[in-house]
PDB file of C-alpha atoms in Angstrom:
ATOM      1  CA  MET A  19      37.897  42.086 127.880  1.00 72.00           C
ATOM      2  CA  LYS A  20      40.629  40.708 130.077  1.00 73.00           C
ATOM      3  CA  ILE A  21      42.751  44.486 129.713  1.00 76.00           C
ATOM      4  CA  LEU A  22      39.618  46.416 130.834  1.00 74.00           C
ATOM      5  CA  ARG A  23      39.405  44.902 133.717  1.00 74.00           C
ATOM      6  CA  ARG A  24      43.079  45.250 134.799  1.00 72.00           C
ATOM      7  CA  LEU A  25      42.591  48.531 133.286  1.00 71.00           C
ATOM      8  CA  GLY A  26      39.417  49.755 135.784  1.00 74.00           C
ATOM      9  CA  ARG A  27      42.021  48.340 138.667  1.00 73.00           C
ATOM     10  CA  PRO A  28      44.015  50.926 139.720  1.00 75.00           C
ATOM     11  CA  LEU A  29      41.018  54.100 139.011  1.00 78.00           C
ATOM     12  CA  PRO A  30      39.389  55.535 142.013  1.00 80.00           C
ATOM     13  CA  CYS A  31      35.753  55.585 142.323  1.00 83.00           C
ATOM     14  CA  HIS A  32      33.858  57.788 140.056  1.00 82.00           C
ATOM     15  CA  PHE A  33      30.948  57.600 141.890  1.00 83.00           C
ATOM     16  CA  ALA A  34      28.828  55.841 144.865  1.00 81.00           C
ATOM     17  CA  LEU A  35      25.660  54.145 145.013  1.00 80.00           C
ATOM     18  CA  GLY A  36      23.931  53.279 148.238  1.00 74.00           C
ATOM     19  CA  ARG A  37      20.760  51.912 147.573  1.00 69.00           C
ATOM     20  CA  ASN A  38      19.041  49.704 144.173  1.00 63.00           C
ATOM     21  CA  ARG A  39      16.577  52.528 143.191  1.00 65.00           C
ATOM     22  CA  LYS A  40      16.405  56.027 142.587  1.00 69.00           C
ATOM     23  CA  HIS A  41      19.683  56.632 140.887  1.00 73.00           C
ATOM     24  CA  GLN A  42      19.562  60.031 140.824  1.00 73.00           C
ATOM     25  CA  GLY A  43      21.208  61.125 138.015  1.00 82.00           C
ATOM     26  CA  LEU A  44      24.173  58.932 137.818  1.00 84.00           C
ATOM     27  CA  ASP A  45      23.186  57.310 134.308  1.00 82.00           C
ATOM     28  CA  VAL A  46      23.845  61.163 132.986  1.00 84.00           C
ATOM     29  CA  ALA A  47      26.775  61.560 134.773  1.00 88.00           C
ATOM     30  CA  ILE A  48      28.343  58.629 134.087  1.00 86.00           C
ATOM     31  CA  LEU A  49      27.402  59.394 129.945  1.00 85.00           C
ATOM     32  CA  LYS A  50      28.935  63.055 130.689  1.00 87.00           C
ATOM     33  CA  LEU A  51      32.359  61.123 132.097  1.00 87.00           C
ATOM     34  CA  TRP A  52      32.810  58.494 129.251  1.00 85.00           C
ATOM     35  CA  GLU A  53      33.258  62.077 127.161  1.00 85.00           C
ATOM     36  CA  LYS A  54      36.405  62.435 128.784  1.00 85.00           C
ATOM     37  CA  CYS A  55      37.800  58.748 130.441  1.00 83.00           C
ATOM     38  CA  GLU A  56      36.781  54.968 128.372  1.00 85.00           C
ATOM     39  CA  ILE A  57      35.755  53.721 132.006  1.00 87.00           C
ATOM     40  CA  ALA A  58      33.622  54.322 134.509  1.00 87.00           C
ATOM     41  CA  LYS A  59      34.144  52.838 138.381  1.00 89.00           C
ATOM     42  CA  ILE A  60      31.589  52.772 140.876  1.00 88.00           C
ATOM     43  CA  GLY A  61      31.398  52.263 144.094  1.00 87.00           C
ATOM     44  CA  VAL A  62      28.966  50.866 146.233  1.00 84.00           C
ATOM     45  CA  LYS A  63      28.284  51.142 149.882  1.00 82.00           C
ATOM     46  CA  LYS A  64      28.596  49.004 152.972  1.00 79.00           C
ATOM     47  CA  GLY A  65      26.472  47.783 155.145  1.00 76.00           C
ATOM     48  CA  VAL A  66      23.602  49.841 152.829  1.00 74.00           C
ATOM     49  CA  HIS A  67      20.139  47.540 152.991  1.00 74.00           C
ATOM     50  CA  ASN A  68      18.196  47.160 149.982  1.00 70.00           C
ATOM     51  CA  THR A  69      21.540  46.426 148.322  1.00 75.00           C
ATOM     52  CA  ASN A  70      21.692  44.215 145.404  1.00 80.00           C
ATOM     53  CA  THR A  71      24.600  44.857 142.741  1.00 82.00           C
ATOM     54  CA  GLU A  72      22.916  42.851 140.186  1.00 86.00           C
ATOM     55  CA  LEU A  73      20.296  44.291 140.030  1.00 85.00           C
ATOM     56  CA  MET A  74      22.044  47.512 140.065  1.00 85.00           C
ATOM     57  CA  ALA A  75      24.243  46.412 137.207  1.00 87.00           C
ATOM     58  CA  LYS A  76      21.604  45.384 134.957  1.00 88.00           C
ATOM     59  CA  GLU A  77      19.916  49.069 135.740  1.00 87.00           C
ATOM     60  CA  LEU A  78      23.200  50.992 134.943  1.00 87.00           C
ATOM     61  CA  GLN A  79      24.005  48.958 131.734  1.00 87.00           C
ATOM     62  CA  TRP A  80      20.595  49.166 130.533  1.00 88.00           C
ATOM     63  CA  LEU A  81      20.363  53.061 131.336  1.00 85.00           C
ATOM     64  CA  THR A  82      23.595  53.987 130.281  1.00 85.00           C
ATOM     65  CA  GLY A  83      23.933  51.235 127.072  1.00 85.00           C
ATOM     66  CA  GLY A  84      27.388  50.883 127.966  1.00 87.00           C
ATOM     67  CA  THR A  85      29.027  46.932 128.285  1.00 88.00           C
ATOM     68  CA  LEU A  86      29.237  45.888 132.164  1.00 90.00           C
ATOM     69  CA  ILE A  87      32.845  44.791 132.541  1.00 89.00           C
ATOM     70  CA  THR A  88      32.626  43.527 136.368  1.00 87.00           C
ATOM     71  CA  ARG A  89      30.853  43.325 138.996  1.00 87.00           C
ATOM     72  CA  ASP A  90      31.469  42.238 142.748  1.00 84.00           C
ATOM     73  CA  LYS A  91      30.512  43.636 145.863  1.00 82.00           C
ATOM     74  CA  GLU A  92      32.116  46.571 146.348  1.00 84.00           C
ATOM     75  CA  TYR A  93      32.675  47.700 142.803  1.00 87.00           C
ATOM     76  CA  ILE A  94      30.969  48.112 139.646  1.00 88.00           C
ATOM     77  CA  VAL A  95      32.815  48.607 136.343  1.00 90.00           C
ATOM     78  CA  LEU A  96      30.821  50.065 132.737  1.00 89.00           C
ATOM     79  CA  TYR A  97      33.237  50.218 129.493  1.00 88.00           C
ATOM     80  CA  ARG A  98      31.041  52.522 127.018  1.00 85.00           C
ATOM     81  CA  GLY A  99      31.553  50.706 123.615  1.00 81.00           C
ATOM     82  CA  LYS A 100      34.191  51.905 120.894  1.00 77.00           C
ATOM     83  CA  ASP A 101      30.852  53.377 119.174  1.00 74.00           C
ATOM     84  CA  PHE A 102      30.723  55.630 121.634  1.00 75.00           C
ATOM     85  CA  LEU A 103      29.221  59.613 120.877  1.00 72.00           C
ATOM     86  CA  PRO A 104      29.562  62.592 122.810  1.00 74.00           C
ATOM     87  CA  SER A 105      26.494  64.053 123.357  1.00 72.00           C
ATOM     88  CA  SER A 106      27.336  67.052 121.181  1.00 73.00           C
ATOM     89  CA  VAL A 107      28.631  65.553 118.607  1.00 74.00           C
ATOM     90  CA  SER A 108      24.950  62.884 118.561  1.00 73.00           C
ATOM     91  CA  SER A 109      22.698  66.056 118.974  1.00 75.00           C
ATOM     92  CA  ALA A 110      24.079  67.299 115.772  1.00 76.00           C
ATOM     93  CA  ILE A 111      23.654  64.274 113.915  1.00 76.00           C
ATOM     94  CA  GLU A 112      19.673  64.037 115.262  1.00 78.00           C
ATOM     95  CA  GLN A 113      19.319  67.832 114.218  1.00 78.00           C
ATOM     96  CA  ARG A 114      20.758  66.893 110.431  1.00 79.00           C
ATOM     97  CA  ARG A 115      18.283  63.227 110.620  1.00 79.00           C
ATOM     98  CA  ASN A 116      15.070  65.487 111.598  1.00 78.00           C
ATOM     99  CA  HIS A 117      15.792  68.120 108.919  1.00 74.00           C
ATOM    100  CA  GLY A 118      16.870  65.885 106.118  1.00 64.00           C
ATOM    101  CA  VAL A 119      18.685  68.046 104.176  1.00 54.00           C
ATOM    102  CA  ASP A 120      22.430  68.245 103.389  1.00 52.00           C
ATOM    103  CA  GLU A 121      23.956  71.957 104.381  1.00 53.00           C
ATOM    104  CA  PHE A 122      26.441  71.677 101.705  1.00 51.00           C
ATOM    105  CA  LYS A 123      24.049  70.733  98.517  1.00 54.00           C
ATOM    106  CA  GLY A 124      21.013  72.257  99.645  1.00 52.00           C
ATOM    107  CA  THR A 125      19.253  68.756  98.846  1.00 52.00           C
ATOM    108  CA  LYS A 126      16.706  66.630 100.336  1.00 57.00           C
ATOM    109  CA  LEU A 127      18.596  63.853 101.897  1.00 58.00           C
ATOM    110  CA  LEU A 128      17.016  60.075 100.299  1.00 59.00           C
ATOM    111  CA  THR A 129      16.556  57.043 102.411  1.00 68.00           C
ATOM    112  CA  HIS A 130      17.002  53.267 101.751  1.00 63.00           C
ATOM    113  CA  HIS A 131      13.672  52.848 100.856  1.00 65.00           C
ATOM    114  CA  GLN A 132      13.295  56.098  98.314  1.00 70.00           C
ATOM    115  CA  ILE A 133      15.818  55.260  96.199  1.00 69.00           C
ATOM    116  CA  LEU A 134      14.694  51.813  95.636  1.00 64.00           C
ATOM    117  CA  HIS A 135      10.911  52.919  95.479  1.00 66.00           C
ATOM    118  CA  THR A 136      12.487  55.471  92.496  1.00 70.00           C
ATOM    119  CA  PHE A 137      14.880  53.269  90.886  1.00 63.00           C
ATOM    120  CA  LEU A 138      11.868  51.017  90.944  1.00 66.00           C
ATOM    121  CA  LYS A 139       9.854  53.127  88.646  1.00 66.00           C
ATOM    122  CA  ILE A 140      12.421  54.196  86.503  1.00 68.00           C
ATOM    123  CA  LYS A 141      12.973  49.884  85.120  1.00 60.00           C
ATOM    124  CA  ILE A 142       8.991  49.862  85.351  1.00 67.00           C
ATOM    125  CA  ILE A 143       8.782  52.949  82.919  1.00 67.00           C
ATOM    126  CA  GLN A 144      11.675  51.223  80.962  1.00 62.00           C
ATOM    127  CA  ILE A 145      10.067  47.701  80.447  1.00 58.00           C
TER     128      ILE A 145
END
């Protein structure tokens, strides 16, 4: 975590954030940025009323699914994590899950529950 904090210090701010509400597509923009960079640095505007950096950091962390590295009066730094998938890859995986058909074999993919159920049926028949 200390290494990520050090990496985030010299980075310029990728986004500027003013008030607590209506992040106006900031979460989607952060996800697009994470396809290129591991760390997103968000600058919090000074002198704007109704700003609570703790609340904003929690909301952004919940919306993006990232890990909060640092939060202070001026900056919020989020890390995407090692298990982050770009949107193109995740949409392809979702399509394959929804169809349930393996393109290479042309057979239906079975879930763990279905495999266990058929295994138990075979065991009962053998007894």
